[in-house]
Coordinates of N, CA and C in Angstrom, one line a residue:
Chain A
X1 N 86.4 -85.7 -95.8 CA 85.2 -85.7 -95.1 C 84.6 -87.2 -95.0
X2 N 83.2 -86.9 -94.0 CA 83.3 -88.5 -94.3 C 82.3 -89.2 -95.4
X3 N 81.9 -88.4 -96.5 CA 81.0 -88.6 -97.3 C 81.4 -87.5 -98.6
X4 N 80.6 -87.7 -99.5 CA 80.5 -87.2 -100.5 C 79.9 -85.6 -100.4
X5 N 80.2 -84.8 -100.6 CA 80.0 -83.0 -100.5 C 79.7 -82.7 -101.6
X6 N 78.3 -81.9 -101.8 CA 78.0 -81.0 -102.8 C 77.5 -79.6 -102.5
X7 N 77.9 -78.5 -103.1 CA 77.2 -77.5 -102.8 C 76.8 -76.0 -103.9
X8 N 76.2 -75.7 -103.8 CA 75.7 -75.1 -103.0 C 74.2 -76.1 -102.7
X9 N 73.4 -76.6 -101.6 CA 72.6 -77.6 -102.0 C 71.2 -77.2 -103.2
X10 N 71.2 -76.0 -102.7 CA 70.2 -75.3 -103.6 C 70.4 -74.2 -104.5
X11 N 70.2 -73.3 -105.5 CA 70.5 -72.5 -106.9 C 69.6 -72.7 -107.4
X12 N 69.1 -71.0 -107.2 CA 68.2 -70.1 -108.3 C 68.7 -69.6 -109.2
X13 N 68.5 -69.9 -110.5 CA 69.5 -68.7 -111.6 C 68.5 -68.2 -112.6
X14 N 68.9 -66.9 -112.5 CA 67.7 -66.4 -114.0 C 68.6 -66.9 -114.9
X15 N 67.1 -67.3 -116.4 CA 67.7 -67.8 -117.6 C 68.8 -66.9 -118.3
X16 N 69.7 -67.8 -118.7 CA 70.7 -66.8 -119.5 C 72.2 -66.7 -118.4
X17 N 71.6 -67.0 -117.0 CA 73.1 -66.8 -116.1 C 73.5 -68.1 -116.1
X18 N 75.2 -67.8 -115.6 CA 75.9 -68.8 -115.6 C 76.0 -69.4 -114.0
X19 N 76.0 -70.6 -113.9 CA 76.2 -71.6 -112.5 C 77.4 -72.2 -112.4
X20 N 78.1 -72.1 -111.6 CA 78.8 -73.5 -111.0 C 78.6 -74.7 -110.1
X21 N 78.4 -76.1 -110.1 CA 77.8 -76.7 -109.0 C 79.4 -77.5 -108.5
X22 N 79.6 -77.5 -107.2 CA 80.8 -78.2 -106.6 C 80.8 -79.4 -106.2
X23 N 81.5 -80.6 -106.5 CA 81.5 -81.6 -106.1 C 82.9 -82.1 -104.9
X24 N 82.9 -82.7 -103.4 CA 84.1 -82.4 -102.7 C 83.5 -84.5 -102.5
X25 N 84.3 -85.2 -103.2 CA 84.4 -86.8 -103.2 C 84.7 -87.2 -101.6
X26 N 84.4 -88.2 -101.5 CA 85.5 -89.2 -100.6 C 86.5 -89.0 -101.0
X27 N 88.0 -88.6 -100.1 CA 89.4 -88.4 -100.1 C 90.0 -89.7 -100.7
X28 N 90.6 -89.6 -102.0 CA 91.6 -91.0 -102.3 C 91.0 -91.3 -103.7
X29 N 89.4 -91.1 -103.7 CA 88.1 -91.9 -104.6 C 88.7 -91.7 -105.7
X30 N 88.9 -92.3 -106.4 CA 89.5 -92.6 -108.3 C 88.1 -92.0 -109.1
X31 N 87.1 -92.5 -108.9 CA 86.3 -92.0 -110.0 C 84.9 -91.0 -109.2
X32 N 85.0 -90.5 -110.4 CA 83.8 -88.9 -110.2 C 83.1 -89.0 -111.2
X33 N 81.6 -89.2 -111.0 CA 80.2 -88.9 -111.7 C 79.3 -87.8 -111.6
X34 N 78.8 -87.5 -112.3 CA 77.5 -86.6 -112.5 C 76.8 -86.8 -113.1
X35 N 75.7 -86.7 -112.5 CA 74.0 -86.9 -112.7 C 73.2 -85.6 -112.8
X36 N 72.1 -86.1 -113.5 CA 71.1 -85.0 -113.5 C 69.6 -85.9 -113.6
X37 N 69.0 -85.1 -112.4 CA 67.8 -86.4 -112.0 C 66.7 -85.3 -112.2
X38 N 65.9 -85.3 -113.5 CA 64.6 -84.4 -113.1 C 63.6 -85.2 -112.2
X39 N 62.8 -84.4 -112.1 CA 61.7 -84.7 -110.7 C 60.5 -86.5 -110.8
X40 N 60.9 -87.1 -110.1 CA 59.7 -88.2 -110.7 C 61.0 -89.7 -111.8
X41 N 62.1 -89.2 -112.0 CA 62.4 -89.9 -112.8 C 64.1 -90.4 -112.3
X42 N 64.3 -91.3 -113.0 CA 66.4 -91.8 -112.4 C 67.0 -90.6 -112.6
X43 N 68.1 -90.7 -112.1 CA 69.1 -90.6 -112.2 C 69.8 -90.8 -113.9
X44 N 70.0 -89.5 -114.4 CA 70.6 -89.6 -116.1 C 72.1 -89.5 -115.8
X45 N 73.2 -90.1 -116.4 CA 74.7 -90.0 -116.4 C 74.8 -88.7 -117.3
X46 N 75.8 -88.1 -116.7 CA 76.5 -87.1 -117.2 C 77.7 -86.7 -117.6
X47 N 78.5 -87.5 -117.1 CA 80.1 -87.5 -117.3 C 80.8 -88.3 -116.4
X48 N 81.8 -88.8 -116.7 CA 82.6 -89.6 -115.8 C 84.0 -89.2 -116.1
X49 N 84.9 -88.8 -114.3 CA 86.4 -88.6 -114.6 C 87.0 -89.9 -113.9
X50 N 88.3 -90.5 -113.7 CA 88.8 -91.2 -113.8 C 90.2 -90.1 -113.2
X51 N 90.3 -90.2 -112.2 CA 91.3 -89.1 -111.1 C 91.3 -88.0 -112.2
X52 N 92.0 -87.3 -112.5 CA 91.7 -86.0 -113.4 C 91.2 -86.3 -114.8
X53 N 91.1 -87.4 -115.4 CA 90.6 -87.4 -117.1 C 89.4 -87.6 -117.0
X54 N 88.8 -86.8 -118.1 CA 87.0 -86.9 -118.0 C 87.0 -87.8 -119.4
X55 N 87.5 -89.3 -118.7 CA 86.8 -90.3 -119.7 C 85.6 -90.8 -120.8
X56 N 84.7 -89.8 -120.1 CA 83.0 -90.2 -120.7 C 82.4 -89.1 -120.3
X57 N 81.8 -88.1 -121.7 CA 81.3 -87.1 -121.6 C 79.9 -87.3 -121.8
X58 N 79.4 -88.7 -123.0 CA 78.7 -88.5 -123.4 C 77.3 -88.1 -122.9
X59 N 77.0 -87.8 -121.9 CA 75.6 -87.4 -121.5 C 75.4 -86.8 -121.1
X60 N 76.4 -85.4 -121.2 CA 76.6 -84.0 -121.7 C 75.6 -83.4 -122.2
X61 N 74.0 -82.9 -122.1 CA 73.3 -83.0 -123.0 C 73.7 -80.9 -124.3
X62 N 74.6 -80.7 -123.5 CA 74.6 -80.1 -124.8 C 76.0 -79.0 -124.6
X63 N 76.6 -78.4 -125.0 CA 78.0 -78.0 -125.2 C 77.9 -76.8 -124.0
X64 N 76.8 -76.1 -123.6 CA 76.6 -75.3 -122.5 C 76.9 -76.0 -121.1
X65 N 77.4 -77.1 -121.4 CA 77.7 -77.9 -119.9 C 78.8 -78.6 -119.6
X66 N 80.0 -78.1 -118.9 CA 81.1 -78.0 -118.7 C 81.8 -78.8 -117.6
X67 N 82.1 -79.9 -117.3 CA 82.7 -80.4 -116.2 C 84.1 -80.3 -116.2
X68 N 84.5 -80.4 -114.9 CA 86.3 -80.2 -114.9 C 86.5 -81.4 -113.4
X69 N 88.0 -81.6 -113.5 CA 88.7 -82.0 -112.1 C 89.9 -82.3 -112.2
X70 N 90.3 -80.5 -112.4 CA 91.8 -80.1 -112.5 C 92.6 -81.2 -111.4
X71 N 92.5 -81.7 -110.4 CA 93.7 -82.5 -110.0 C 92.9 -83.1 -109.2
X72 N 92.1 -84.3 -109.5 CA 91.8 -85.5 -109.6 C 91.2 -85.5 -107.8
X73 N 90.2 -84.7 -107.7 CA 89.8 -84.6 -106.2 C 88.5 -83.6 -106.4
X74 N 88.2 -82.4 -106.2 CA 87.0 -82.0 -106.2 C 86.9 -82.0 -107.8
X75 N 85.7 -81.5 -108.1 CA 85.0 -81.3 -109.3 C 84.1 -80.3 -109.2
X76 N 83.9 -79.7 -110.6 CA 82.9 -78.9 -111.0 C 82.1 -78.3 -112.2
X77 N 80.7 -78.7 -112.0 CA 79.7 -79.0 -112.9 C 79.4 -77.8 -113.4
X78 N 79.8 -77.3 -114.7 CA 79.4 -75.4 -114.9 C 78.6 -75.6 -116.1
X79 N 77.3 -75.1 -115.9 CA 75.8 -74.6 -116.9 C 76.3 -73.2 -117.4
X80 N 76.6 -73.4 -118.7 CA 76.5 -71.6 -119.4 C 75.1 -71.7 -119.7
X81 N 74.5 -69.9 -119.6 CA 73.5 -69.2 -120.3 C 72.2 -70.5 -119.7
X82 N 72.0 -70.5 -118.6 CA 71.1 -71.7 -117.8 C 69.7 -71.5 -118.7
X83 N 69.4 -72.5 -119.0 CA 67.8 -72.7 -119.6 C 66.7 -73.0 -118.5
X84 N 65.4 -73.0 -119.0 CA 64.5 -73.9 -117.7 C 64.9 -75.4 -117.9
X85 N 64.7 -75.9 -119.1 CA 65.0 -76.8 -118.8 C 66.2 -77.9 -118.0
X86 N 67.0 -77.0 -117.9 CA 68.5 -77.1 -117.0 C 67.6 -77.5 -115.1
X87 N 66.6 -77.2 -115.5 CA 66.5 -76.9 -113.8 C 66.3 -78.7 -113.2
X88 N 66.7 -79.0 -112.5 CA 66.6 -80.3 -111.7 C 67.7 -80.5 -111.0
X89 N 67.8 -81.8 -110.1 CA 69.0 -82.2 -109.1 C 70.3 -82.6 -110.0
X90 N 71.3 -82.2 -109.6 CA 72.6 -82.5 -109.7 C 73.0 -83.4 -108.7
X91 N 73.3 -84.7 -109.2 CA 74.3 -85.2 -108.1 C 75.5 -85.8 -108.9
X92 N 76.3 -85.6 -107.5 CA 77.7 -86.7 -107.5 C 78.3 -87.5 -106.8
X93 N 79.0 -88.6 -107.9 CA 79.1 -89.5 -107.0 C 80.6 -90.0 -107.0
X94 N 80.8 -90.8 -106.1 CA 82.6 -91.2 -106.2 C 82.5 -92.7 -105.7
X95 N 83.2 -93.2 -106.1 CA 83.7 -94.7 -105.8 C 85.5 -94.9 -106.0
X96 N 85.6 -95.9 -104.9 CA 87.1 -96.0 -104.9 C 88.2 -96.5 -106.0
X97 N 87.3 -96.9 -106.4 CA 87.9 -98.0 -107.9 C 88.0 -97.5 -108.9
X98 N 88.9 -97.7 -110.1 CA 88.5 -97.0 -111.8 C 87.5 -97.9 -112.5
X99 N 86.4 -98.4 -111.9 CA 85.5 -98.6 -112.5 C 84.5 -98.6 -111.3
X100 N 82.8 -98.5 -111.7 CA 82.0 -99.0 -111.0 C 82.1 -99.8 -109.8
X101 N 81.8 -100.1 -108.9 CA 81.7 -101.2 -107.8 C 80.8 -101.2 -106.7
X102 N 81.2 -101.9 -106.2 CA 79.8 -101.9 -105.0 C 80.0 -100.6 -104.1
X103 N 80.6 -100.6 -104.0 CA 80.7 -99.0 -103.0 C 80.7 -98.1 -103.7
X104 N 79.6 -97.5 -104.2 CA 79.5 -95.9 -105.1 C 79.0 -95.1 -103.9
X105 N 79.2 -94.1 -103.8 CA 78.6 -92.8 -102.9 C 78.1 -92.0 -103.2
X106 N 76.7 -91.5 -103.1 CA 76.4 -90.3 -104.0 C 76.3 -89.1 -102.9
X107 N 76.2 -88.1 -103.3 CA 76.2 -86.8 -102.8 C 74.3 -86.6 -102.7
X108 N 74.5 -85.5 -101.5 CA 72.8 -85.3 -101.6 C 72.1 -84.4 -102.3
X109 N 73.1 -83.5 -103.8 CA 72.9 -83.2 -104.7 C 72.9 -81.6 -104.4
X110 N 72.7 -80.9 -105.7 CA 72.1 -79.8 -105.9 C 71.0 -79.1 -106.4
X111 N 70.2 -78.6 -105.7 CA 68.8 -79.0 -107.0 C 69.0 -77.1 -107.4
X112 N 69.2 -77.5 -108.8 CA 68.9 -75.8 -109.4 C 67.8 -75.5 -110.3
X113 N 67.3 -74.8 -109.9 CA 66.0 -73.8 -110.4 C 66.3 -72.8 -111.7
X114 N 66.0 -72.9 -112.9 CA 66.1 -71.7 -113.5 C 65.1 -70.9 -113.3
X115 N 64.6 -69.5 -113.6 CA 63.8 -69.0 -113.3 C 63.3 -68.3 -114.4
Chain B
X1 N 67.8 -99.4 -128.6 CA 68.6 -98.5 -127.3 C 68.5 -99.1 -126.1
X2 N 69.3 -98.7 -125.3 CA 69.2 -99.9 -124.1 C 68.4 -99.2 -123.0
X3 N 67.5 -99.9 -122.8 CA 66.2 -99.5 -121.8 C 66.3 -100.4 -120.2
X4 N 66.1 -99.4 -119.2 CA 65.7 -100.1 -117.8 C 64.1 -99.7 -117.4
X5 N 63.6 -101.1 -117.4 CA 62.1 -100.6 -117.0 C 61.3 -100.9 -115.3
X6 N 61.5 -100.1 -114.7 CA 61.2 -100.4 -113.3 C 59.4 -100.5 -113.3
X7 N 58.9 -100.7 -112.4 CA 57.1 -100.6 -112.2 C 57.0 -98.8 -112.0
X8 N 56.0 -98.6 -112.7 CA 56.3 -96.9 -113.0 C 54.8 -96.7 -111.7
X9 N 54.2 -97.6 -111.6 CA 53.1 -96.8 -110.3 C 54.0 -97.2 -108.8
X10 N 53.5 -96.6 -107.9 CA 53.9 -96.3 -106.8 C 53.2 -98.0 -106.0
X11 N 54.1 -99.0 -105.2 CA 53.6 -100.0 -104.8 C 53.3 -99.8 -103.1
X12 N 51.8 -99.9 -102.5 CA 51.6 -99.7 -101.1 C 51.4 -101.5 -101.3
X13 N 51.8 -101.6 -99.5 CA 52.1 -102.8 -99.3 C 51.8 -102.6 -97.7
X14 N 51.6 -103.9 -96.9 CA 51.1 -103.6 -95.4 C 52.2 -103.6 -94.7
X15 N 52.5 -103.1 -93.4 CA 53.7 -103.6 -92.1 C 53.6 -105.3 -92.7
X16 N 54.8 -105.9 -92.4 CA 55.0 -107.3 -92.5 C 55.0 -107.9 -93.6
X17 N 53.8 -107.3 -95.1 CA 54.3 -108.2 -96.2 C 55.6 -108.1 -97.0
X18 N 55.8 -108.9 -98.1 CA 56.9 -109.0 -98.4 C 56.6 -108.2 -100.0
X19 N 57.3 -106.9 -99.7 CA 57.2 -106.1 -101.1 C 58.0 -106.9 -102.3
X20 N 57.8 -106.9 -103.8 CA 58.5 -107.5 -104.5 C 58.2 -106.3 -105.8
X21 N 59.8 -105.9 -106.1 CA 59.8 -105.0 -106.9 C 60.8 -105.6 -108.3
X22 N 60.3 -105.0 -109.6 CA 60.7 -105.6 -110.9 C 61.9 -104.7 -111.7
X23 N 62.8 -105.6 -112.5 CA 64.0 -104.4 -113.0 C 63.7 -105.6 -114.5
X24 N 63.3 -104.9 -115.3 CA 63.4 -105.4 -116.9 C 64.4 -104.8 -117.6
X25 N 65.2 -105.1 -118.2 CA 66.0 -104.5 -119.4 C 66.3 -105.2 -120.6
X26 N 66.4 -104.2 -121.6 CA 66.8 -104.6 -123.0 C 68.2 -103.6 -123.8
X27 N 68.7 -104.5 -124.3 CA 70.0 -104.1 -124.8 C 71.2 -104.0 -124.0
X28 N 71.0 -105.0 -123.0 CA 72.4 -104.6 -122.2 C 72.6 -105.8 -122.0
X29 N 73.9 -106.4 -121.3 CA 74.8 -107.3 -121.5 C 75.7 -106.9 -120.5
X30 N 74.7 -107.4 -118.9 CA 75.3 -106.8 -117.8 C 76.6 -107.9 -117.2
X31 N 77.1 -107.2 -116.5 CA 78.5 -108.1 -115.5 C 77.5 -108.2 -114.3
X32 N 76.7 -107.6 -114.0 CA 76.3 -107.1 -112.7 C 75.1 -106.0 -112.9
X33 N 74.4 -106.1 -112.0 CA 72.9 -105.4 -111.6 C 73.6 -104.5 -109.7
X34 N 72.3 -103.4 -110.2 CA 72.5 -102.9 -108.7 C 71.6 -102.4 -108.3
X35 N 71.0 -102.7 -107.0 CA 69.7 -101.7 -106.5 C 69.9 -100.6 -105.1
X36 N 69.3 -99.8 -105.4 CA 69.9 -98.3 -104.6 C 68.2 -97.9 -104.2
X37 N 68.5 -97.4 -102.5 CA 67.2 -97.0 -102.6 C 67.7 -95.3 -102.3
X38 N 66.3 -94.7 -102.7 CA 66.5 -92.8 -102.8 C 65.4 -92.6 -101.9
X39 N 65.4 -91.8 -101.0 CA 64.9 -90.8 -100.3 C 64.9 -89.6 -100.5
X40 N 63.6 -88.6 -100.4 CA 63.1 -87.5 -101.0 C 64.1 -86.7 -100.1
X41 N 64.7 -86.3 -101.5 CA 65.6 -84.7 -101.3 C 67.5 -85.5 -101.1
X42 N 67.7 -86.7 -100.8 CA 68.7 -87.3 -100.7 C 69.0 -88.0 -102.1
X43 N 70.2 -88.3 -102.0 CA 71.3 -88.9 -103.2 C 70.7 -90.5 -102.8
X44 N 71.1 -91.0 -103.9 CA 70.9 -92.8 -103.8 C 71.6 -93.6 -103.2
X45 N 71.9 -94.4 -102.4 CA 72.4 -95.5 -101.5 C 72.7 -96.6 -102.1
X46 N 74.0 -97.0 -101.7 CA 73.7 -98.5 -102.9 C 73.3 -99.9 -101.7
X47 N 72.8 -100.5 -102.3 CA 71.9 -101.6 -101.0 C 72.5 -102.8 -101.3
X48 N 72.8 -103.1 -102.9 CA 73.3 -105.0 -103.3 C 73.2 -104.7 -104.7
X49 N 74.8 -105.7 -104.5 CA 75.0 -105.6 -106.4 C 75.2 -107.6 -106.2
X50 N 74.2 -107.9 -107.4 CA 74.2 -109.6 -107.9 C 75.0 -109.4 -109.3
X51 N 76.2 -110.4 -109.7 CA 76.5 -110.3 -110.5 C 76.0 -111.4 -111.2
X52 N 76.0 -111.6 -112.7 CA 75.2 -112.5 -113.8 C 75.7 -114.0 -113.6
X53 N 76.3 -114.4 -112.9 CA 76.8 -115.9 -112.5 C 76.1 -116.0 -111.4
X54 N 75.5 -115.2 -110.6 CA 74.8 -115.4 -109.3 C 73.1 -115.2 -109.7
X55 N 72.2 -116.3 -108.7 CA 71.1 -116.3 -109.1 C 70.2 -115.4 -108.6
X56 N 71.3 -115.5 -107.2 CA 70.5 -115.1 -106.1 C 71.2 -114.1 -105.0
X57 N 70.9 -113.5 -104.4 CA 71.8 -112.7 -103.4 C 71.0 -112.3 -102.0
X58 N 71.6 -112.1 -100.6 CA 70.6 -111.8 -99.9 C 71.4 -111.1 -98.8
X59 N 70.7 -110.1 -98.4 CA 71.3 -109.2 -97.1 C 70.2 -108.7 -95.9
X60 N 70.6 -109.0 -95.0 CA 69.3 -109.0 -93.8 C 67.8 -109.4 -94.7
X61 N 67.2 -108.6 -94.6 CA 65.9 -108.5 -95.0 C 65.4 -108.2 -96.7
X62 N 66.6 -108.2 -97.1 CA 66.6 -108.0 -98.3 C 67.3 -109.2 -99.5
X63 N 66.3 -109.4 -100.6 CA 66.8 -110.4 -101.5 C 66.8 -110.5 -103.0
X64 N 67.6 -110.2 -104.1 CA 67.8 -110.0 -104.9 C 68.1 -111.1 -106.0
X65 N 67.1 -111.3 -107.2 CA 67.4 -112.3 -107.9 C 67.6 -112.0 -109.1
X66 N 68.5 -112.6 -109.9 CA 68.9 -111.9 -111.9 C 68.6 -113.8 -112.4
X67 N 67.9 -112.8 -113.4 CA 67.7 -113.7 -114.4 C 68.3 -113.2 -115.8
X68 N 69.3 -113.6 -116.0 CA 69.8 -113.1 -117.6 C 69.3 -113.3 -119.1
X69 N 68.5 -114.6 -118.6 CA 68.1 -114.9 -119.9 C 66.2 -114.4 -119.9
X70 N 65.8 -114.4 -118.8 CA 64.2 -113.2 -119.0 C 64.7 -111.5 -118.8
X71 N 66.1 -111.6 -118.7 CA 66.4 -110.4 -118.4 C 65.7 -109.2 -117.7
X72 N 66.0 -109.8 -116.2 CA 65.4 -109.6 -115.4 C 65.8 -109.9 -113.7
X73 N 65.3 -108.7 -112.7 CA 65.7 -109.0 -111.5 C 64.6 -108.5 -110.5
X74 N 64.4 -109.3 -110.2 CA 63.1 -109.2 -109.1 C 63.6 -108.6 -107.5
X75 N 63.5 -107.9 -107.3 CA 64.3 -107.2 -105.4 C 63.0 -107.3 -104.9
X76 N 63.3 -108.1 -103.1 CA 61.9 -108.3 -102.2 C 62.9 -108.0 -101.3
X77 N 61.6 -107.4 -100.1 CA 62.0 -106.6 -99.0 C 60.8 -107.6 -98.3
X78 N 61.3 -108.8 -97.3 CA 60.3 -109.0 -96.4 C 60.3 -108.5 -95.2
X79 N 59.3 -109.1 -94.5 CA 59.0 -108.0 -93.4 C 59.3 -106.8 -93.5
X80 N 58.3 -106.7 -94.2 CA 58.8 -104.8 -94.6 C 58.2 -103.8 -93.6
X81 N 58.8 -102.5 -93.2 CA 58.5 -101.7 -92.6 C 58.4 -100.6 -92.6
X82 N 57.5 -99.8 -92.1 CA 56.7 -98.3 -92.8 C 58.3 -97.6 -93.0
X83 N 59.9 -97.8 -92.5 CA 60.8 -97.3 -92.7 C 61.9 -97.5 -94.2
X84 N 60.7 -98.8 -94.2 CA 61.3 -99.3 -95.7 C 60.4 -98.6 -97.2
X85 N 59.8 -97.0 -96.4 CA 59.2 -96.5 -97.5 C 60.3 -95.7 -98.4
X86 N 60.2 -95.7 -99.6 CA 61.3 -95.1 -99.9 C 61.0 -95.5 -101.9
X87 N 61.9 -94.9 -102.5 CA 62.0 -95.1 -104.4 C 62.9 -96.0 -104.2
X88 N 63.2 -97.2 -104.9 CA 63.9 -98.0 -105.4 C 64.6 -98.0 -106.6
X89 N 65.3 -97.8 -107.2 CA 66.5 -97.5 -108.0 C 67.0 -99.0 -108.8
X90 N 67.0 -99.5 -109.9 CA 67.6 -100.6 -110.1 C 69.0 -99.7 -111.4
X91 N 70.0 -100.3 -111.3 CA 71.0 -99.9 -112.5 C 71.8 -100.8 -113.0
X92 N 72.4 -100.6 -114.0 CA 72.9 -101.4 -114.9 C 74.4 -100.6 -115.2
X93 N 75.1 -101.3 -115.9 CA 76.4 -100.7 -116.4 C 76.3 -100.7 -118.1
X94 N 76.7 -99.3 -118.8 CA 76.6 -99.2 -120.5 C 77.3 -100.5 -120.9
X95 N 76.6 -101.0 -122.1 CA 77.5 -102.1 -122.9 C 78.9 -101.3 -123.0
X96 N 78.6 -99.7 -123.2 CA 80.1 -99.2 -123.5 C 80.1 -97.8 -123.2
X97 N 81.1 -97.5 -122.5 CA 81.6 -96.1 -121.8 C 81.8 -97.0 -120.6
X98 N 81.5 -95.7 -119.7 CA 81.3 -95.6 -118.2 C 80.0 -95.4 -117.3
X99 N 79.1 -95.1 -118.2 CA 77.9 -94.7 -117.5 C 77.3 -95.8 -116.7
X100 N 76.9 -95.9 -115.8 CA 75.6 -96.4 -114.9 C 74.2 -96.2 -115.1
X101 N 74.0 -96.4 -115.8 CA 72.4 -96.4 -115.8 C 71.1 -96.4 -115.1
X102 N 70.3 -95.4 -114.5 CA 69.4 -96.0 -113.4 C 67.7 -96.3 -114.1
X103 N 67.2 -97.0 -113.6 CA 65.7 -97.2 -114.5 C 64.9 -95.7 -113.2
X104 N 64.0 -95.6 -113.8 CA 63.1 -94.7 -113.1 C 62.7 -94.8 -111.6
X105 N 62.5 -95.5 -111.3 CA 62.3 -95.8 -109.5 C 61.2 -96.4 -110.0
X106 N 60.8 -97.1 -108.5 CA 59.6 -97.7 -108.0 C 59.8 -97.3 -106.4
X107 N 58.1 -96.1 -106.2 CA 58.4 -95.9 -105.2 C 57.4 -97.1 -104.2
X108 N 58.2 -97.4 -102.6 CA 57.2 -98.1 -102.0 C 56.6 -97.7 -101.2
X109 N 55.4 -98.0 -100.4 CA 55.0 -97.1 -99.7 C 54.6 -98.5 -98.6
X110 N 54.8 -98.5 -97.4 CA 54.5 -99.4 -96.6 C 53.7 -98.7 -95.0
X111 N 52.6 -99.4 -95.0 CA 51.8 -98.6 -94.0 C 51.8 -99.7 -92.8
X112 N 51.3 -98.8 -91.8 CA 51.2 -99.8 -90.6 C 50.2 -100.2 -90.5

């Protein structure tokens, strides 16, 4: 595609259910991020893969949050047992490089709601 | 811990002046700075990355300066325009992992 794909763009979940958020990169992109941006504030890192290896978990904020990218192309962001706190934007992003560079792409996110 | 400090109030500014928005940090030991601007309900854009050998950087209407040792990068938007309203984003790269780091925004607000 010609940009970075996220979906579903929006997700309600009652507390306690389980979400998946989907990420569909730029075609080819070596690396995949996730963010989690509450309302008013940046963009927090959440994990980094590296075509299929998830190099950098650390911002994971707690074992209920699951990322994968079984073969080094889409990804997906999975919330067990969703809290309120869980509720804010999800984005993702891709760049062509195995590191950082000037061309990052971010997705226009997912904003999920616990309820 | 390594902190990015953007201007946390909202900056209005006229059609035509030259907005100048601030990126402080501590604890990092950048290769390179980057400013992204965000639009409500949209993902971040990247706009110019200055790397730490460079003083200065500039792209149409936009200009980007690092200072390593006040640690610090000042981004101006002249001739600014009510379309240049928007949050500004400054980031940084972890001393260690992979993470990007973004400071909180500075939103602008530019009137006619």
């Amino acid at each position: 595609g010609a940009g970075v794909s996220q979906s579903p763009r929006y997700k309600v979940a009652k507390r306690g259910q389980d979400v998946a958020l989907r990420c569909d990169p730029i075609s080819g992109h070596v690396s995949l991020f996730w963010y989690q941006q509450a309302l008013g504030q940046g963009p927090e890192f959440l994990t980094y893969f590296q075509n299929e290896a998830q190099l950098d978990k650390s911002g994971l904020p707690s074992d209920r949050f699951f990322a994968e990218r079984p073969e080094g192309s889409v990804s997906t962001l999975k919330i067990q047992r969703t809290q309120q706190e869980d509720s804010a934007v999800y984005l993702c992003a891709s760049s062509p490089g195995s590191t950082w560079g000037p061309e990052a792409f971010f997705g226009q996110g997912t904003r999920l709601t616990v309820v | 811990s390594q902190k990015i400090e953007q201007n946390s109030e909202a900056l209005n500014i006229q059609e035509g002046k030259t907005a100048t928005l601030t990126c402080n940090y501590t604890n990092y030991s950048p290769a390179y700075l980057q400013w992204y601007r965000q639009d409500p309900g949209r993902g971040p854009v990247f706009l110019l990355l200055i790397r730490e050998n460079e003083k200065e950087k500039r792209k149409e209407r936009l200009k980007v300066t690092f200072d390593t040792t006040l640690k610090q990068s000042l981004f101006h938007i002249t001739a600014s325009q009510p379309a240049d309203s928007a949050t500004y984003l400054c980031a940084l790269r972890s001393n260690s992992g992979y993470a990007l780091n973004f400071g909180k925004g500075t939103s602008l607000l530019v009137t006619p």
